[in-house]
Amino acid sequence: MDELITRREVMVVAAGGMALSQAPAHGADRASDASEKQTSDVPVSLRVNGRALTLHVDQRTSLLDALREYAGLTGTKKGCDRGACGACTVHLDGRRVISCLTLASRCQGKDITTIEGLANGDQLHPVQAAFIEHDGLQCGYCTPGQIMSAAALIKEGHAGSDPEIREWMSGNICRCGAYPNIIAAIRHASRGA
Amino acid sequence: MNYIDFSLKVVGTRPIRPDGVDKVTGRAVFAADTRASGMLWGKILRSPHAHANIVSIDTTKAAALKGVFAVVTGQDFPEIASEEAFVGEGPMNFRDLSLNCMARTKVLYEGHALAAVAASTQEIADQALALIDVTYEVLPHVIDVEEAMAPGAPVLHADMFTAGVTPKPETASNISKVVTFKKGDIDAGFAEAEVIVEGRYTTQPVHQAYIEPHACLATYAPDGQVQIHSSSQGHFMIRAYVAKLLGMSISNIRVNPAEIGGGFGGKTLVYLEPVAVTLSKKSGRSVKMQMTREDVFRASGPTSGAAMTVKIGAKKDGTIVAAQQVLKFQAGAFAGSPIGPGCMCGFAMYDLPNVDVVGYDVVSNRPKVAAYRAPGAPITSFAVESLMDELAIKLGIDALTLREKNAAKNGTKTHYGPVHQNIGFTAVLDAVKAHPHWKSPLKEGHGRGLATGFWFNIGGESSAQVHVNEDGTVTAATGSPDIGGSRASIGMMVAEVLGVPATTVRTIVADTASIGFTFLTGGSRVTFATGMAATQAAEKVVEDLKRRAAQTWDIPVDAVEWKDGAAYPAGSNAGAFEPLDLAALALKAGRTGGPILAEVSINAQGAGPGFGAHICDVSVDKETGHVKIERYTAIQDVGKAIHPSYVEGQIQGGAAQGIGWALSEEYIYNSKGLMENAGFLDYRVPVASDMPMIEAVLVEVPNPRHPFGARGVGEVPIVPPMAAIANAIRSATGLRMPDLPMSPPKVRAALDAAG
């Protein structure tokens, strides 16, 4: 089992390690209201972006809410909470999953990569760099999910042609309609990969 | 100053997106990503009925639940007098907006808010909502626009007496107003016509469907100071609406613009903010709220659906002599559909002697409509441009030639009053004619459609500041939320004026307490109006820098020249001095008058109208009725593309949304007036595999009223797609599809009916 850390340490990891511009993670607010909780929390130990993390989450909590509201990693976005838009895509043991349909409590011992953990330090992942170079985004809200999906798609070997990329990216909606540039970015990144 | 004929170094180039790294690394902070110490979660109880009286609301059990800090209902909100507001996009009534945010005695659509709670966790908030007891008296409802207009229809508002007709009606109805536009003599026009075509068309409400649901974080402090972080197209709009709806003074409210995850017009109203502030006031804590996707569909947006008839009369040579249109637009539960622009935009592309347009604004038990990209224009143009295609076929004239023959030009008087000036419609049609797509032979089994579109574009009030920082770098601040790359375009215009690279200028969106009033981001106004303000601010900075150089050199200011980011002596008799660049002048700022900055606030006039034309090739699967877009070209007069990539992105994005509107998107209601497809699985927006490559072609006819010639570009591209696709289907199959969406079941049914 992964190293257990306290709630306070979770906050430090989240706030310090991930360049969040926002205030502390949910754990801080929840601590004072713990006595008011109606359901029992369960501890879940994960590796998130290479760091061991133990979260105490409601059994019903999705991996998406666990990342955003408990671990303070807000780069992963909630667009529909029903598995239909792809904005919350993360990697679970290297495979892309829709984190809003994944129960956090089922992720015991799993390795999670989010958009915050994709780059190697200051060096952007090739897909991130390609999205910038090809301008594969407009408003940017679906972008973390698009990029996580694209990075996995290339590893899966589904970037052979534009129609193949389009098909295997069709779970990620971009309402701004940046699809031509998203496809171009993935094509470019896949050749370099 | 005007730079239209200058050789430009920054404007017109394609630097990388300044907000790109934040957005690809998850750092960009959207409204739901913010939090505050001790924050609560706010959630809203929404009506399960399409139309009902609220008999009673008992919140006792919810309020008693551990972890619940506040429960509010309509009683917690002040009564607002009926008053027209021009705060958002299109007219809105403050009272209606208040009632839309929180129902008082009646719920008018499924999803209408009627109570809210604030609790320590989302789970407790959900639990509390389930503990609120509401007794409803369910009323008959009406969904369809024409049924809502019929005598005997359930009336939503007992005080709605149709405006715009004389004498004023004595009985209440669902028709809030009738608008008419007339030019020439319509009867004489049709009498003169040698060919007349007529058609009836319907469109369905479609949602803006931004991927980021509405979200905000509000804090009400004991001294009455309010802080709001919110995702919107106008933080000044949020401030104005919250002040009015809650009876607060504007100076007590500070709104911080979060990064916005798509708006497309749908984030030009308030839904959550007044509720969050009220919950915060009652609980004494900060309150965060975020809509669910179902809430977004059921209770925000969409744009109007419509029923329309069009009649056009022409001479045999294609000259149109009469054009008539009747438009019935759904407004949702409260008055205020985009019927005005709907009446104005349909025929705005053409030079017509006799025009008669009548429009009805009609309420029904649906969510109140919000602006959506060129509000009203795509609906009306679907009808007009479909019928133009029929006219071309009937006359045996090419679709492009018919449009060229009747195209609006400079000096054309529109049927709604103004005379077109500085427009580029004929240049757009020339570009269609010259484009390889238009000239290419049609592939076997494919059909080709052409349609055009118009949008006014607007100017309005904007504020901008340009600061030269201590190290010579530049910060440009404006009050315009960036929904389409405007931070880049504004920074580029400032950089061009200052003579520095684009990367020297960092553009930010300042909060309501840190910049002058700025009207919301809508109407394709930001690059035009806020860009104009920023350009003027940069020019003032240049004047100041020249004065400072003159002071340093002890020479007259008109002996100083500014070029390539530095002050130079203007000619040899001005003296021999080393140039002073931004960094050098910034270093001496303390000795030459203090910090270097300029602020400009304007009410920008002279927005150039935009015109576009789309060419679309389709194939139709006869077995399934599925329409495949085989090739798509969107041509548009953009005035001057400040950042051509982002202009192309706007055109591709608008066309993509139009393709969804044309082929798959619609609100589906059951017999109880409840929406059956409030999610992305059943409300089908285009995904990557649906989309063809959309080629964007930029035509640049400069708008002389903007320093760089820019026109708004974000709205025109959603206007032509529906008719372009309908016309392509007509070309491929011989079938006219008059009802949107042209989804597989409908196309299949039409194919079957035609045998």
JSON list of C-alpha atoms in Angstrom, two decimals, chain B residues 308-427:
[
{"chain": "B", "resi": 308, "resn": "MET", "atom": "CA", "xyz": [-42.04, 31.11, -40.41]},
{"chain": "B", "resi": 309, "resn": "THR", "atom": "CA", "xyz": [-43.56, 31.79, -43.79]},
{"chain": "B", "resi": 310, "resn": "VAL", "atom": "CA", "xyz": [-41.74, 33.54, -46.61]},
{"chain": "B", "resi": 311, "resn": "LYS", "atom": "CA", "xyz": [-42.95, 34.74, -49.99]},
{"chain": "B", "resi": 312, "resn": "ILE", "atom": "CA", "xyz": [-40.73, 36.21, -52.68]},
{"chain": "B", "resi": 313, "resn": "GLY", "atom": "CA", "xyz": [-41.74, 37.67, -56.05]},
{"chain": "B", "resi": 314, "resn": "ALA", "atom": "CA", "xyz": [-39.29, 38.23, -58.90]},
{"chain": "B", "resi": 315, "resn": "LYS", "atom": "CA", "xyz": [-38.98, 39.15, -62.53]},
{"chain": "B", "resi": 316, "resn": "LYS", "atom": "CA", "xyz": [-37.98, 36.40, -64.91]},
{"chain": "B", "resi": 317, "resn": "ASP", "atom": "CA", "xyz": [-34.46, 37.79, -65.04]},
{"chain": "B", "resi": 318, "resn": "GLY", "atom": "CA", "xyz": [-34.15, 37.19, -61.30]},
{"chain": "B", "resi": 319, "resn": "THR", "atom": "CA", "xyz": [-34.72, 40.74, -60.08]},
{"chain": "B", "resi": 320, "resn": "ILE", "atom": "CA", "xyz": [-36.64, 40.48, -56.82]},
{"chain": "B", "resi": 321, "resn": "VAL", "atom": "CA", "xyz": [-39.55, 42.90, -56.61]},
{"chain": "B", "resi": 322, "resn": "ALA", "atom": "CA", "xyz": [-41.31, 41.83, -53.44]},
{"chain": "B", "resi": 323, "resn": "ALA", "atom": "CA", "xyz": [-40.31, 39.99, -50.27]},
{"chain": "B", "resi": 324, "resn": "GLN", "atom": "CA", "xyz": [-42.58, 39.11, -47.39]},
{"chain": "B", "resi": 325, "resn": "GLN", "atom": "CA", "xyz": [-41.99, 37.23, -44.17]},
{"chain": "B", "resi": 326, "resn": "VAL", "atom": "CA", "xyz": [-44.00, 36.29, -41.09]},
{"chain": "B", "resi": 327, "resn": "LEU", "atom": "CA", "xyz": [-41.94, 35.12, -38.11]},
{"chain": "B", "resi": 328, "resn": "LYS", "atom": "CA", "xyz": [-43.23, 33.54, -34.92]},
{"chain": "B", "resi": 329, "resn": "PHE", "atom": "CA", "xyz": [-40.43, 33.21, -32.38]},
{"chain": "B", "resi": 330, "resn": "GLN", "atom": "CA", "xyz": [-40.57, 31.35, -29.10]},
{"chain": "B", "resi": 331, "resn": "ALA", "atom": "CA", "xyz": [-39.31, 33.53, -26.27]},
{"chain": "B", "resi": 332, "resn": "GLY", "atom": "CA", "xyz": [-39.52, 30.88, -23.59]},
{"chain": "B", "resi": 333, "resn": "ALA", "atom": "CA", "xyz": [-41.36, 31.65, -20.37]},
{"chain": "B", "resi": 334, "resn": "PHE", "atom": "CA", "xyz": [-40.69, 35.39, -20.44]},
{"chain": "B", "resi": 335, "resn": "ALA", "atom": "CA", "xyz": [-40.88, 37.91, -23.27]},
{"chain": "B", "resi": 336, "resn": "GLY", "atom": "CA", "xyz": [-37.77, 38.72, -25.25]},
{"chain": "B", "resi": 337, "resn": "SER", "atom": "CA", "xyz": [-36.96, 36.47, -28.18]},
{"chain": "B", "resi": 338, "resn": "PRO", "atom": "CA", "xyz": [-34.58, 37.89, -30.80]},
{"chain": "B", "resi": 339, "resn": "ILE", "atom": "CA", "xyz": [-37.58, 38.71, -32.98]},
{"chain": "B", "resi": 340, "resn": "GLY", "atom": "CA", "xyz": [-36.24, 42.20, -33.80]},
{"chain": "B", "resi": 341, "resn": "PRO", "atom": "CA", "xyz": [-33.00, 41.00, -35.40]},
{"chain": "B", "resi": 342, "resn": "GLY", "atom": "CA", "xyz": [-34.96, 38.09, -36.85]},
{"chain": "B", "resi": 343, "resn": "CYS", "atom": "CA", "xyz": [-37.12, 40.57, -38.75]},
{"chain": "B", "resi": 344, "resn": "MET", "atom": "CA", "xyz": [-34.14, 42.66, -39.81]},
{"chain": "B", "resi": 345, "resn": "CYS", "atom": "CA", "xyz": [-31.57, 40.07, -40.86]},
{"chain": "B", "resi": 346, "resn": "GLY", "atom": "CA", "xyz": [-33.49, 37.78, -43.22]},
{"chain": "B", "resi": 347, "resn": "PHE", "atom": "CA", "xyz": [-33.56, 40.16, -46.15]},
{"chain": "B", "resi": 348, "resn": "ALA", "atom": "CA", "xyz": [-30.59, 42.33, -45.14]},
{"chain": "B", "resi": 349, "resn": "MET", "atom": "CA", "xyz": [-28.33, 40.74, -47.76]},
{"chain": "B", "resi": 350, "resn": "TYR", "atom": "CA", "xyz": [-30.46, 42.03, -50.61]},
{"chain": "B", "resi": 351, "resn": "ASP", "atom": "CA", "xyz": [-31.41, 45.28, -52.29]},
{"chain": "B", "resi": 352, "resn": "LEU", "atom": "CA", "xyz": [-35.21, 44.99, -52.34]},
{"chain": "B", "resi": 353, "resn": "PRO", "atom": "CA", "xyz": [-37.77, 47.63, -53.34]},
{"chain": "B", "resi": 354, "resn": "ASN", "atom": "CA", "xyz": [-40.79, 46.23, -51.51]},
{"chain": "B", "resi": 355, "resn": "VAL", "atom": "CA", "xyz": [-40.56, 44.41, -48.21]},
{"chain": "B", "resi": 356, "resn": "ASP", "atom": "CA", "xyz": [-43.05, 43.46, -45.53]},
{"chain": "B", "resi": 357, "resn": "VAL", "atom": "CA", "xyz": [-41.96, 41.64, -42.39]},
{"chain": "B", "resi": 358, "resn": "VAL", "atom": "CA", "xyz": [-44.10, 40.86, -39.36]},
{"chain": "B", "resi": 359, "resn": "GLY", "atom": "CA", "xyz": [-42.71, 39.23, -36.25]},
{"chain": "B", "resi": 360, "resn": "TYR", "atom": "CA", "xyz": [-44.34, 37.80, -33.14]},
{"chain": "B", "resi": 361, "resn": "ASP", "atom": "CA", "xyz": [-42.64, 37.38, -29.78]},
{"chain": "B", "resi": 362, "resn": "VAL", "atom": "CA", "xyz": [-44.40, 34.49, -28.07]},
{"chain": "B", "resi": 363, "resn": "VAL", "atom": "CA", "xyz": [-44.07, 33.03, -24.58]},
{"chain": "B", "resi": 364, "resn": "SER", "atom": "CA", "xyz": [-44.59, 29.36, -23.78]},
{"chain": "B", "resi": 365, "resn": "ASN", "atom": "CA", "xyz": [-43.65, 26.92, -21.02]},
{"chain": "B", "resi": 366, "resn": "ARG", "atom": "CA", "xyz": [-40.02, 26.59, -21.96]},
{"chain": "B", "resi": 367, "resn": "PRO", "atom": "CA", "xyz": [-36.83, 28.07, -20.47]},
{"chain": "B", "resi": 368, "resn": "LYS", "atom": "CA", "xyz": [-36.38, 31.76, -21.23]},
{"chain": "B", "resi": 369, "resn": "VAL", "atom": "CA", "xyz": [-34.28, 32.09, -24.36]},
{"chain": "B", "resi": 370, "resn": "ALA", "atom": "CA", "xyz": [-30.86, 33.68, -24.25]},
{"chain": "B", "resi": 371, "resn": "ALA", "atom": "CA", "xyz": [-28.73, 35.16, -26.98]},
{"chain": "B", "resi": 372, "resn": "TYR", "atom": "CA", "xyz": [-26.99, 32.67, -29.24]},
{"chain": "B", "resi": 373, "resn": "ARG", "atom": "CA", "xyz": [-24.47, 33.86, -31.82]},
{"chain": "B", "resi": 374, "resn": "ALA", "atom": "CA", "xyz": [-26.17, 36.38, -34.16]},
{"chain": "B", "resi": 375, "resn": "PRO", "atom": "CA", "xyz": [-29.44, 36.01, -32.23]},
{"chain": "B", "resi": 376, "resn": "GLY", "atom": "CA", "xyz": [-32.37, 35.58, -34.61]},
{"chain": "B", "resi": 377, "resn": "ALA", "atom": "CA", "xyz": [-30.36, 35.75, -37.83]},
{"chain": "B", "resi": 378, "resn": "PRO", "atom": "CA", "xyz": [-29.71, 32.03, -38.37]},
{"chain": "B", "resi": 379, "resn": "ILE", "atom": "CA", "xyz": [-33.42, 31.27, -37.90]},
{"chain": "B", "resi": 380, "resn": "THR", "atom": "CA", "xyz": [-34.75, 33.86, -40.30]},
{"chain": "B", "resi": 381, "resn": "SER", "atom": "CA", "xyz": [-31.98, 33.17, -42.82]},
{"chain": "B", "resi": 382, "resn": "PHE", "atom": "CA", "xyz": [-32.72, 29.47, -42.89]},
{"chain": "B", "resi": 383, "resn": "ALA", "atom": "CA", "xyz": [-36.17, 30.40, -44.20]},
{"chain": "B", "resi": 384, "resn": "VAL", "atom": "CA", "xyz": [-35.13, 33.14, -46.62]},
{"chain": "B", "resi": 385, "resn": "GLU", "atom": "CA", "xyz": [-32.08, 31.39, -48.03]},
{"chain": "B", "resi": 386, "resn": "SER", "atom": "CA", "xyz": [-34.00, 28.12, -48.48]},
{"chain": "B", "resi": 387, "resn": "LEU", "atom": "CA", "xyz": [-36.66, 29.98, -50.46]},
{"chain": "B", "resi": 388, "resn": "MET", "atom": "CA", "xyz": [-34.00, 31.85, -52.47]},
{"chain": "B", "resi": 389, "resn": "ASP", "atom": "CA", "xyz": [-32.77, 28.44, -53.56]},
{"chain": "B", "resi": 390, "resn": "GLU", "atom": "CA", "xyz": [-36.28, 27.49, -54.67]},
{"chain": "B", "resi": 391, "resn": "LEU", "atom": "CA", "xyz": [-36.55, 30.77, -56.57]},
{"chain": "B", "resi": 392, "resn": "ALA", "atom": "CA", "xyz": [-33.26, 30.10, -58.36]},
{"chain": "B", "resi": 393, "resn": "ILE", "atom": "CA", "xyz": [-34.46, 26.62, -59.33]},
{"chain": "B", "resi": 394, "resn": "LYS", "atom": "CA", "xyz": [-37.82, 27.93, -60.52]},
{"chain": "B", "resi": 395, "resn": "LEU", "atom": "CA", "xyz": [-36.19, 30.66, -62.57]},
{"chain": "B", "resi": 396, "resn": "GLY", "atom": "CA", "xyz": [-33.52, 28.34, -63.89]},
{"chain": "B", "resi": 397, "resn": "ILE", "atom": "CA", "xyz": [-30.85, 30.73, -62.64]},
{"chain": "B", "resi": 398, "resn": "ASP", "atom": "CA", "xyz": [-27.68, 29.73, -60.86]},
{"chain": "B", "resi": 399, "resn": "ALA", "atom": "CA", "xyz": [-27.92, 30.24, -57.05]},
{"chain": "B", "resi": 400, "resn": "LEU", "atom": "CA", "xyz": [-24.91, 32.54, -57.01]},
{"chain": "B", "resi": 401, "resn": "THR", "atom": "CA", "xyz": [-26.11, 34.62, -59.96]},
{"chain": "B", "resi": 402, "resn": "LEU", "atom": "CA", "xyz": [-29.49, 35.18, -58.30]},
{"chain": "B", "resi": 403, "resn": "ARG", "atom": "CA", "xyz": [-27.73, 36.51, -55.21]},
{"chain": "B", "resi": 404, "resn": "GLU", "atom": "CA", "xyz": [-25.31, 38.65, -57.21]},
{"chain": "B", "resi": 405, "resn": "LYS", "atom": "CA", "xyz": [-28.23, 40.18, -59.07]},
{"chain": "B", "resi": 406, "resn": "ASN", "atom": "CA", "xyz": [-29.97, 41.25, -55.86]},
{"chain": "B", "resi": 407, "resn": "ALA", "atom": "CA", "xyz": [-26.99, 41.79, -53.56]},
{"chain": "B", "resi": 408, "resn": "ALA", "atom": "CA", "xyz": [-26.97, 44.71, -51.13]},
{"chain": "B", "resi": 409, "resn": "LYS", "atom": "CA", "xyz": [-24.27, 47.26, -51.90]},
{"chain": "B", "resi": 410, "resn": "ASN", "atom": "CA", "xyz": [-23.04, 50.47, -50.36]},
{"chain": "B", "resi": 411, "resn": "GLY", "atom": "CA", "xyz": [-26.01, 52.83, -50.43]},
{"chain": "B", "resi": 412, "resn": "THR", "atom": "CA", "xyz": [-28.67, 50.11, -50.31]},
{"chain": "B", "resi": 413, "resn": "LYS", "atom": "CA", "xyz": [-31.45, 51.20, -47.99]},
{"chain": "B", "resi": 414, "resn": "THR", "atom": "CA", "xyz": [-32.47, 48.34, -45.74]},
{"chain": "B", "resi": 415, "resn": "HIS", "atom": "CA", "xyz": [-36.10, 47.56, -44.96]},
{"chain": "B", "resi": 416, "resn": "TYR", "atom": "CA", "xyz": [-35.46, 48.36, -41.32]},
{"chain": "B", "resi": 417, "resn": "GLY", "atom": "CA", "xyz": [-34.11, 51.84, -41.97]},
{"chain": "B", "resi": 418, "resn": "PRO", "atom": "CA", "xyz": [-30.34, 52.26, -42.14]},
{"chain": "B", "resi": 419, "resn": "VAL", "atom": "CA", "xyz": [-28.43, 52.52, -45.40]},
{"chain": "B", "resi": 420, "resn": "HIS", "atom": "CA", "xyz": [-25.66, 49.94, -45.82]},
{"chain": "B", "resi": 421, "resn": "GLN", "atom": "CA", "xyz": [-22.23, 51.54, -45.81]},
{"chain": "B", "resi": 422, "resn": "ASN", "atom": "CA", "xyz": [-18.75, 50.09, -46.17]},
{"chain": "B", "resi": 423, "resn": "ILE", "atom": "CA", "xyz": [-20.05, 46.58, -46.70]},
{"chain": "B", "resi": 424, "resn": "GLY", "atom": "CA", "xyz": [-18.27, 43.75, -48.45]},
{"chain": "B", "resi": 425, "resn": "PHE", "atom": "CA", "xyz": [-21.09, 41.49, -49.63]},
{"chain": "B", "resi": 426, "resn": "THR", "atom": "CA", "xyz": [-20.26, 41.68, -53.33]},
{"chain": "B", "resi": 427, "resn": "ALA", "atom": "CA", "xyz": [-16.61, 40.97, -52.49]}
]
